[in-house]
Amino acid sequence: MAAPGLITKFTNCCLLRDHQIIRDDLWVKDGKIIDPMELFYRHKKVYDQVVDCEDALIAPGYIDLQINGGFGCDFSHDIENTEECVSKVAKGILPHGVTSFCPTLVTSGPDVYRKVIPRIKKRPGGEDGATVLGVHCEGPFISPEKKGAHCLSSIKDIDEDSSQALQLIQMYGCLSNIVIVTLAPELPNALNMIEFLAKENIVVSLGHSNANIDISIKGVEKGATFITHLFNAMSAFHHRDPGIVGLLASHYKNVFFGLIADGIHTHPAALRIAHRTHSDGTVVVTDALSALGLPDGIHYLGSKSVEVKNGCAYLAGSDTLCGSITNFAECIRIFKQSTGCSTVEALEAGTLHPAQVLKIENQKGTLNFEADADLIFLNQDLQVLQTWIDGKCVYKRSS
């Protein structure tokens, strides 16, 4: 962060603010975006330093709610080096414009969860890497029929006779570092688990599920507010039973949905349908694997071997897709091109909406006054030029 009390004026730029792109300056003090009018008229101050943005578009930093690893690290596999893996990924995603993320653990055994989760602590970002917002546990309470690349033997039922708190502690070890849990609402006793997690202020995401529309609605009524990688690892849309996908057209407008916009997992037509049905709920995620940033070869997703060939990741020896190797900035560009949406809509799918999922939109995902000064500089092609966290430049693309 800049020296305490130092006021920085970002000029010669456009800003993404209040759902529009405007020509204006941005003012930052002590890692926060400030109101220049209050600065001038109340405190009788002006700026201490100026940053010429050279006609860049300034947007809030990207927020990735689902990332399994990257740069050779897998959070569910490299359990002896958890802190090092998180740090490596946090640093590696800065050039992609990601300023905050949720390290994601796929379906694993209790021995893995209890060892890893306590070591992935929430922490602020900076020069050493993006902010860690908390863990996304993608399992183990999922449908065996819709396990995707997850390990079948690690999938667990929800016990009717044990309390939800006890089951979660026995499975995860602790809840304080967890911010999202993906589960299948059709499992016996799942609705009670959803209600408990929601009361604990943990976001419940419906996914890896064979649920019909009725069960999906009940899940939302119990407190679920997110859908994990829409269209992938869930019952297909049918005109008499649209399944989880049908939530997009329901009257529950507080439901958000993740989309893997890597050009592989979700067809452009499906991206368009989802966006045009419920644009305010769109959340771009990478679902990135350890192979992010690496060439083709053999990598890992939890206990499973993954083969990356021709830019696609499959379970080794199969044709089952198992995560992405496309970085966040590229996903935003693919999403915009595929859907034909505006620049504002594309950027908000990677900034404001994921912040709203976690109910942190007053601090992140926005350039409103008093928000964290987590920023990205973009050119007209939405290429990341610079990344800033807490009012400090942490990445600058070489010219």
Coordinates of C-alpha atoms in Angstrom, one line a residue:
M1 CA 0.0 0.0 0.0
A2 CA 1.1 3.6 -0.6
A3 CA 2.4 5.6 2.3
P4 CA -0.4 6.2 5.0
G5 CA -2.5 9.2 4.1
L6 CA -1.1 9.5 0.6
I7 CA -3.8 10.5 -1.9
T8 CA -3.5 9.1 -5.4
K9 CA -5.4 10.5 -8.4
F10 CA -5.8 8.1 -11.4
T11 CA -6.5 10.2 -14.5
N12 CA -6.8 10.0 -18.2
C13 CA -9.0 6.9 -17.9
C14 CA -12.5 5.5 -18.1
L15 CA -14.2 3.8 -15.1
L16 CA -16.7 1.0 -14.7
R17 CA -19.1 2.5 -12.2
D18 CA -22.8 2.3 -11.5
H19 CA -23.4 -0.2 -14.4
Q20 CA -21.8 2.1 -17.0
I21 CA -18.5 3.2 -18.4
I22 CA -17.8 6.8 -17.7
R23 CA -14.9 9.2 -18.3
D24 CA -13.7 10.3 -14.9
D25 CA -10.8 10.3 -12.4
L26 CA -10.4 7.8 -9.6
W27 CA -9.1 8.8 -6.2
V28 CA -7.6 6.4 -3.7
K29 CA -6.4 6.8 -0.1
D30 CA -5.1 4.2 2.3
G31 CA -6.2 1.3 0.0
K32 CA -9.8 2.7 -0.4
I33 CA -11.6 4.5 -3.1
I34 CA -12.6 7.9 -1.9
D35 CA -15.0 10.7 -2.8
P36 CA -13.0 13.7 -4.2
M37 CA -15.7 16.1 -3.4
E38 CA -15.5 15.3 0.3
L39 CA -11.7 15.6 0.0
F40 CA -11.9 19.1 -1.5
Y41 CA -14.7 20.7 0.4
R42 CA -14.5 19.0 3.8
H43 CA -10.9 18.2 4.3
K44 CA -9.5 21.0 2.0
K45 CA -7.0 18.6 0.4
V46 CA -5.8 17.7 -3.1
Y47 CA -3.9 14.7 -4.4
D48 CA -0.3 13.8 -3.5
Q49 CA 0.5 11.9 -6.7
V50 CA -1.0 11.3 -10.1
V51 CA -1.1 8.1 -12.1
D52 CA -1.6 8.7 -15.9
C53 CA -3.7 5.7 -17.0
E54 CA -3.0 6.3 -20.7
D55 CA -6.6 6.0 -21.7
A56 CA -7.1 2.6 -20.0
L57 CA -10.4 1.3 -18.7
I58 CA -10.3 0.9 -14.9
A59 CA -12.5 -1.9 -13.6
P60 CA -12.7 -3.7 -10.2
G61 CA -10.3 -6.6 -9.9
Y62 CA -11.7 -10.0 -11.0
I63 CA -13.0 -12.4 -8.4
D64 CA -12.8 -16.2 -9.1
L65 CA -15.1 -18.3 -7.0
Q66 CA -14.0 -21.6 -8.4
I67 CA -10.3 -22.5 -9.0
N68 CA -8.9 -25.8 -8.2
G69 CA -5.2 -24.8 -8.6
G70 CA -2.8 -23.8 -11.2
F71 CA 0.9 -23.6 -12.2
G72 CA 1.5 -27.2 -11.2
C73 CA -0.4 -27.0 -7.9
D74 CA -3.7 -28.7 -7.0
F75 CA -5.3 -27.7 -3.7
S76 CA -6.8 -31.2 -3.2
H77 CA -3.7 -33.2 -4.2
D78 CA -0.7 -31.3 -2.9
I79 CA -1.8 -31.6 0.7
E80 CA 1.7 -31.5 2.2
N81 CA 2.4 -28.1 0.7
T82 CA -0.9 -26.3 1.0
E83 CA 0.4 -22.9 2.0
E84 CA 3.0 -22.9 -0.8
C85 CA 0.4 -24.0 -3.4
V86 CA -2.1 -21.3 -2.4
S87 CA 0.7 -18.6 -2.5
K88 CA 1.9 -19.8 -5.9
V89 CA -1.6 -19.6 -7.4
A90 CA -2.3 -16.3 -5.7
K91 CA 0.8 -14.8 -7.3
G92 CA 0.3 -16.5 -10.7
I93 CA -3.2 -15.2 -11.3
L94 CA -2.3 -11.5 -10.8
P95 CA -1.4 -11.1 -14.5
H96 CA -4.9 -12.4 -15.3
G97 CA -6.5 -9.5 -13.4
V98 CA -7.7 -11.7 -10.5
T99 CA -7.4 -9.8 -7.2
S100 CA -9.5 -12.2 -5.0
F101 CA -10.3 -15.9 -5.3
C102 CA -11.7 -19.0 -3.5
P103 CA -9.3 -22.0 -3.5
T104 CA -11.6 -24.9 -4.4
L105 CA -11.4 -28.5 -3.1
V106 CA -13.0 -31.2 -5.1
T107 CA -14.7 -34.2 -3.4
S108 CA -12.1 -35.8 -1.1
G109 CA -11.9 -37.8 2.0
P110 CA -12.1 -36.3 5.5
D111 CA -8.3 -36.9 6.0
V112 CA -7.7 -34.5 3.1
Y113 CA -10.3 -31.9 4.1
R114 CA -9.2 -31.8 7.8
K115 CA -5.6 -31.4 6.8
V116 CA -6.0 -28.8 4.1
I117 CA -8.9 -26.5 5.1
P118 CA -7.4 -25.2 8.3
R119 CA -4.3 -24.2 6.3
I120 CA -6.1 -22.2 3.7
K121 CA -6.7 -19.1 5.8
K122 CA -8.5 -16.0 4.6
R123 CA -5.9 -13.3 4.0
P124 CA -5.6 -10.0 2.3
G125 CA -3.9 -9.6 -1.1
G126 CA -0.9 -7.6 -2.1
E127 CA 2.4 -7.9 -3.9
D128 CA 2.6 -11.6 -2.9
G129 CA -0.7 -12.5 -4.5
A130 CA -4.5 -12.1 -4.7
T131 CA -6.8 -12.0 -1.7
V132 CA -7.9 -15.4 -0.4
L133 CA -11.6 -15.0 0.3
G134 CA -12.1 -18.5 1.8
V135 CA -12.4 -22.1 0.6
H136 CA -15.0 -23.4 -1.8
C137 CA -15.8 -27.1 -0.9
E138 CA -17.1 -28.7 -4.0
G139 CA -18.4 -31.9 -2.3
P140 CA -18.5 -34.4 -0.9
F141 CA -22.3 -34.3 -0.6
I142 CA -22.9 -34.7 -4.4
S143 CA -24.8 -37.1 -6.7
P144 CA -22.8 -40.2 -7.7
E145 CA -24.6 -40.0 -11.1
K146 CA -23.3 -36.5 -11.7
K147 CA -19.9 -36.8 -10.1
G148 CA -18.1 -35.7 -13.3
A149 CA -14.4 -36.0 -12.6
H150 CA -14.9 -36.4 -8.8
C151 CA -13.8 -39.5 -7.0
L152 CA -16.8 -41.8 -6.5
S153 CA -15.5 -43.5 -3.4
S154 CA -15.2 -40.1 -1.6
I155 CA -18.8 -39.1 -2.1
K156 CA -20.8 -39.1 1.1
D157 CA -24.4 -39.3 2.2
I158 CA -25.9 -36.9 4.7
D159 CA -26.8 -38.7 7.9
E160 CA -30.3 -38.2 9.2
D161 CA -29.3 -39.2 12.8
S162 CA -26.3 -36.9 13.2
S163 CA -26.5 -33.1 13.6
Q164 CA -25.5 -31.1 10.6
A165 CA -22.8 -29.3 12.7
L166 CA -21.2 -32.6 13.8
Q167 CA -21.2 -34.1 10.3
L168 CA -19.6 -31.0 8.9
I169 CA -16.9 -30.8 11.6
Q170 CA -16.2 -34.5 11.2
M171 CA -15.9 -34.0 7.4
Y172 CA -14.1 -30.7 7.1
G173 CA -12.5 -30.2 10.5
C174 CA -13.5 -26.6 10.8
L175 CA -15.9 -24.2 9.1
S176 CA -14.3 -20.9 9.7
N177 CA -12.3 -20.9 6.5
I178 CA -15.2 -22.1 4.3
V179 CA -17.3 -19.7 2.3
I180 CA -19.0 -21.9 -0.3
V181 CA -20.2 -25.5 -0.2
T182 CA -21.5 -27.2 -3.4
L183 CA -24.0 -30.0 -2.8
A184 CA -26.8 -31.9 -4.5
P185 CA -30.2 -30.9 -3.1
E186 CA -31.9 -34.2 -4.0
L187 CA -29.8 -36.2 -1.5
P188 CA -31.6 -37.4 1.5
N189 CA -31.4 -34.8 4.3
A190 CA -29.7 -32.3 2.0
L191 CA -32.4 -29.6 2.5
N192 CA -31.8 -29.6 6.2
M193 CA -28.0 -29.3 5.5
I194 CA -28.7 -26.4 3.2
E195 CA -30.7 -24.6 5.8
F196 CA -27.9 -25.1 8.4
L197 CA -25.1 -23.9 6.2
A198 CA -27.1 -20.8 5.2
K199 CA -27.6 -19.9 8.8
E200 CA -23.9 -20.3 9.3
N201 CA -23.4 -17.6 6.5
I202 CA -21.8 -20.2 4.2
V203 CA -23.0 -19.9 0.6
V204 CA -24.7 -23.0 -0.6
S205 CA -24.3 -23.8 -4.3
L206 CA -26.3 -26.4 -6.1
G207 CA -24.2 -28.6 -8.3
H208 CA -23.1 -32.1 -9.3
S209 CA -26.7 -32.9 -9.1
N210 CA -29.6 -34.8 -10.7
A211 CA -32.2 -32.6 -9.0
N212 CA -35.5 -31.9 -10.7
I213 CA -36.9 -28.4 -10.7
D214 CA -39.1 -29.0 -7.7
I215 CA -36.2 -30.1 -5.5
S216 CA -34.1 -27.3 -6.9
I217 CA -36.7 -24.7 -5.9
K218 CA -36.9 -26.2 -2.4
G219 CA -33.1 -25.9 -2.2
V220 CA -33.3 -22.2 -2.9
E221 CA -36.2 -21.8 -0.4
K222 CA -33.9 -23.3 2.2
G223 CA -31.1 -20.9 1.4
A224 CA -29.1 -21.9 -1.6
T225 CA -28.1 -18.9 -3.7
F226 CA -25.6 -20.2 -6.2
I227 CA -25.3 -22.8 -9.0
T228 CA -21.9 -24.5 -9.6
H229 CA -20.8 -24.5 -13.3
L230 CA -24.2 -24.3 -14.9
F231 CA -25.0 -27.0 -17.5
N232 CA -22.0 -29.1 -16.4
A233 CA -22.5 -32.2 -14.1
M234 CA -26.2 -31.7 -13.7
S235 CA -29.5 -33.0 -15.1
A236 CA -30.1 -31.7 -18.6
F237 CA -32.8 -29.2 -19.4
H238 CA -36.1 -30.8 -20.5
H239 CA -39.2 -28.9 -21.4
R240 CA -41.3 -30.9 -18.8
D241 CA -38.6 -30.8 -16.1
P242 CA -35.9 -28.1 -16.6
G243 CA -34.0 -29.3 -13.5
I244 CA -31.6 -26.9 -11.8
V245 CA -31.3 -24.9 -15.1
G246 CA -34.9 -24.0 -14.7
L247 CA -34.0 -21.8 -11.7
L248 CA -32.7 -19.1 -14.1
A249 CA -36.3 -18.4 -15.2
S250 CA -37.8 -18.7 -11.8
H251 CA -38.9 -15.7 -9.7
Y252 CA -36.0 -16.3 -7.3
K253 CA -33.8 -13.5 -8.7
N254 CA -31.3 -13.8 -5.8
V255 CA -29.9 -17.0 -7.5
F256 CA -26.5 -16.6 -9.2
F257 CA -24.9 -19.2 -11.5
G258 CA -21.3 -20.0 -12.4
L259 CA -20.3 -20.4 -16.0
I260 CA -17.1 -21.9 -17.3
A261 CA -16.6 -19.7 -20.3
D262 CA -13.5 -21.3 -21.6
G263 CA -14.9 -22.1 -25.1
I264 CA -14.9 -25.8 -24.2
H265 CA -17.2 -26.6 -21.3
T266 CA -20.2 -24.6 -22.4
H267 CA -21.3 -24.0 -26.0
P268 CA -21.6 -20.3 -27.0
A269 CA -25.4 -20.9 -27.5
A270 CA -25.7 -22.1 -24.0
L271 CA -23.8 -19.1 -22.7
R272 CA -26.2 -16.9 -24.6
I273 CA -29.3 -18.6 -23.3
A274 CA -28.1 -18.4 -19.7
H275 CA -27.0 -14.7 -20.0
R276 CA -30.2 -13.6 -21.7
T277 CA -32.4 -15.4 -19.3
H278 CA -30.9 -14.0 -16.1
S279 CA -28.0 -11.6 -16.9
D280 CA -27.9 -10.2 -13.3
G281 CA -27.0 -13.7 -12.0
T282 CA -24.1 -14.5 -14.4
V283 CA -20.8 -15.3 -12.7
V284 CA -17.8 -16.3 -14.8
V285 CA -15.5 -18.9 -13.2
T286 CA -12.4 -20.6 -14.4
D287 CA -12.7 -24.0 -12.7
A288 CA -9.0 -24.0 -13.4
L289 CA -6.8 -27.0 -12.8
S290 CA -3.2 -27.4 -11.8
A291 CA -2.4 -27.4 -15.5
L292 CA -3.3 -23.7 -15.7
G293 CA -0.3 -21.9 -17.2
L294 CA 1.4 -25.2 -18.2
P295 CA 1.8 -27.1 -21.5
D296 CA 0.0 -30.3 -22.4
G297 CA 0.8 -33.3 -20.2
I298 CA -0.3 -35.3 -17.2
H299 CA -1.5 -33.3 -14.1
Y300 CA -3.8 -33.9 -11.2
L301 CA -7.3 -33.0 -9.9
G302 CA -7.5 -34.3 -6.3
S303 CA -6.7 -38.0 -6.5
K304 CA -7.3 -38.3 -10.2
S305 CA -4.8 -38.0 -13.1
V306 CA -5.6 -35.5 -15.7
E307 CA -4.4 -35.4 -19.3
V308 CA -4.2 -32.1 -21.1
K309 CA -4.1 -32.4 -24.9
N310 CA -4.7 -29.8 -27.5
G311 CA -5.7 -27.3 -24.8
C312 CA -8.4 -29.5 -23.2
A313 CA -8.3 -31.3 -19.9
Y314 CA -9.7 -34.9 -19.6
L315 CA -9.5 -37.6 -16.9
A316 CA -6.6 -39.6 -18.0
G317 CA -7.6 -42.4 -20.4
S318 CA -11.2 -41.0 -20.9
D319 CA -13.1 -38.4 -22.7
T320 CA -14.5 -36.8 -19.4
L321 CA -13.8 -33.1 -19.2
C322 CA -12.4 -32.2 -15.8
G323 CA -11.8 -28.5 -15.4
S324 CA -10.3 -25.8 -17.4
I325 CA -6.8 -24.4 -18.2
T326 CA -8.1 -21.1 -19.5
N327 CA -7.2 -18.0 -17.4
F328 CA -9.8 -15.7 -16.0
A329 CA -9.2 -12.7 -18.3
E330 CA -9.5 -15.0 -21.4
C331 CA -12.8 -16.4 -20.0
I332 CA -14.2 -12.9 -19.7
R333 CA -13.3 -12.2 -23.3
I334 CA -14.8 -15.5 -24.5
F335 CA -17.9 -14.8 -22.6
K336 CA -18.3 -11.4 -24.1
Q337 CA -17.7 -12.6 -27.6
S338 CA -20.0 -15.7 -27.2
T339 CA -22.9 -13.8 -25.7
G340 CA -22.7 -10.6 -27.6
C341 CA -23.1 -8.8 -24.3
S342 CA -21.8 -5.3 -23.5
T343 CA -18.4 -4.7 -21.9
V344 CA -20.2 -3.6 -18.7
E345 CA -22.1 -6.9 -18.5
A346 CA -19.0 -9.0 -19.2
L347 CA -16.9 -7.2 -16.6
E348 CA -19.7 -7.3 -14.0
A349 CA -19.9 -11.1 -14.4
G350 CA -16.3 -11.3 -13.1
T351 CA -16.5 -8.5 -10.5
L352 CA -19.8 -7.3 -9.1
H353 CA -21.7 -10.5 -9.3
P354 CA -19.2 -12.8 -7.6
A355 CA -18.9 -10.2 -4.9
Q356 CA -22.7 -10.3 -4.5
V357 CA -22.6 -14.1 -4.2
L358 CA -20.4 -13.7 -1.1
K359 CA -22.2 -10.5 0.1
I360 CA -19.0 -8.5 0.0
E361 CA -20.1 -6.0 -2.7
N362 CA -19.6 -3.1 -0.4
Q363 CA -15.9 -3.9 -0.3
K364 CA -15.0 -5.7 -3.6
G365 CA -16.3 -6.0 -7.1
T366 CA -17.1 -2.2 -7.4
L367 CA -15.4 1.2 -7.7
N368 CA -17.9 2.8 -5.4
F369 CA -16.6 5.1 -2.7
E370 CA -15.2 3.3 0.4
A371 CA -14.6 0.1 -1.6
D372 CA -11.2 -1.6 -1.6
A373 CA -8.9 -0.2 -4.2
D374 CA -8.5 -3.5 -6.1
L375 CA -8.3 -2.4 -9.7
I376 CA -7.4 -3.6 -13.2
F377 CA -6.4 -1.5 -16.1
L378 CA -7.7 -2.9 -19.4
N379 CA -7.3 -1.9 -23.1
Q380 CA -10.2 -1.9 -25.6
D381 CA -9.7 -5.7 -26.1
L382 CA -10.0 -6.3 -22.4
Q383 CA -6.4 -7.3 -22.1
V384 CA -5.0 -6.8 -18.6
L385 CA -2.4 -4.0 -18.6
Q386 CA -2.1 -3.6 -14.8
T387 CA -3.4 -5.1 -11.6
W388 CA -3.7 -3.2 -8.4
I389 CA -4.5 -4.4 -4.9
D390 CA -5.1 -2.2 -1.9
G391 CA -4.1 0.8 -3.9
K392 CA -0.7 -0.6 -4.9
C393 CA 0.4 -1.9 -8.4
V394 CA 1.1 -5.6 -8.1
Y395 CA 1.4 -6.4 -11.8
K396 CA 2.3 -4.4 -14.9
R397 CA 2.4 -5.9 -18.4
S398 CA 5.7 -5.3 -20.2
S399 CA 5.4 -3.2 -23.2

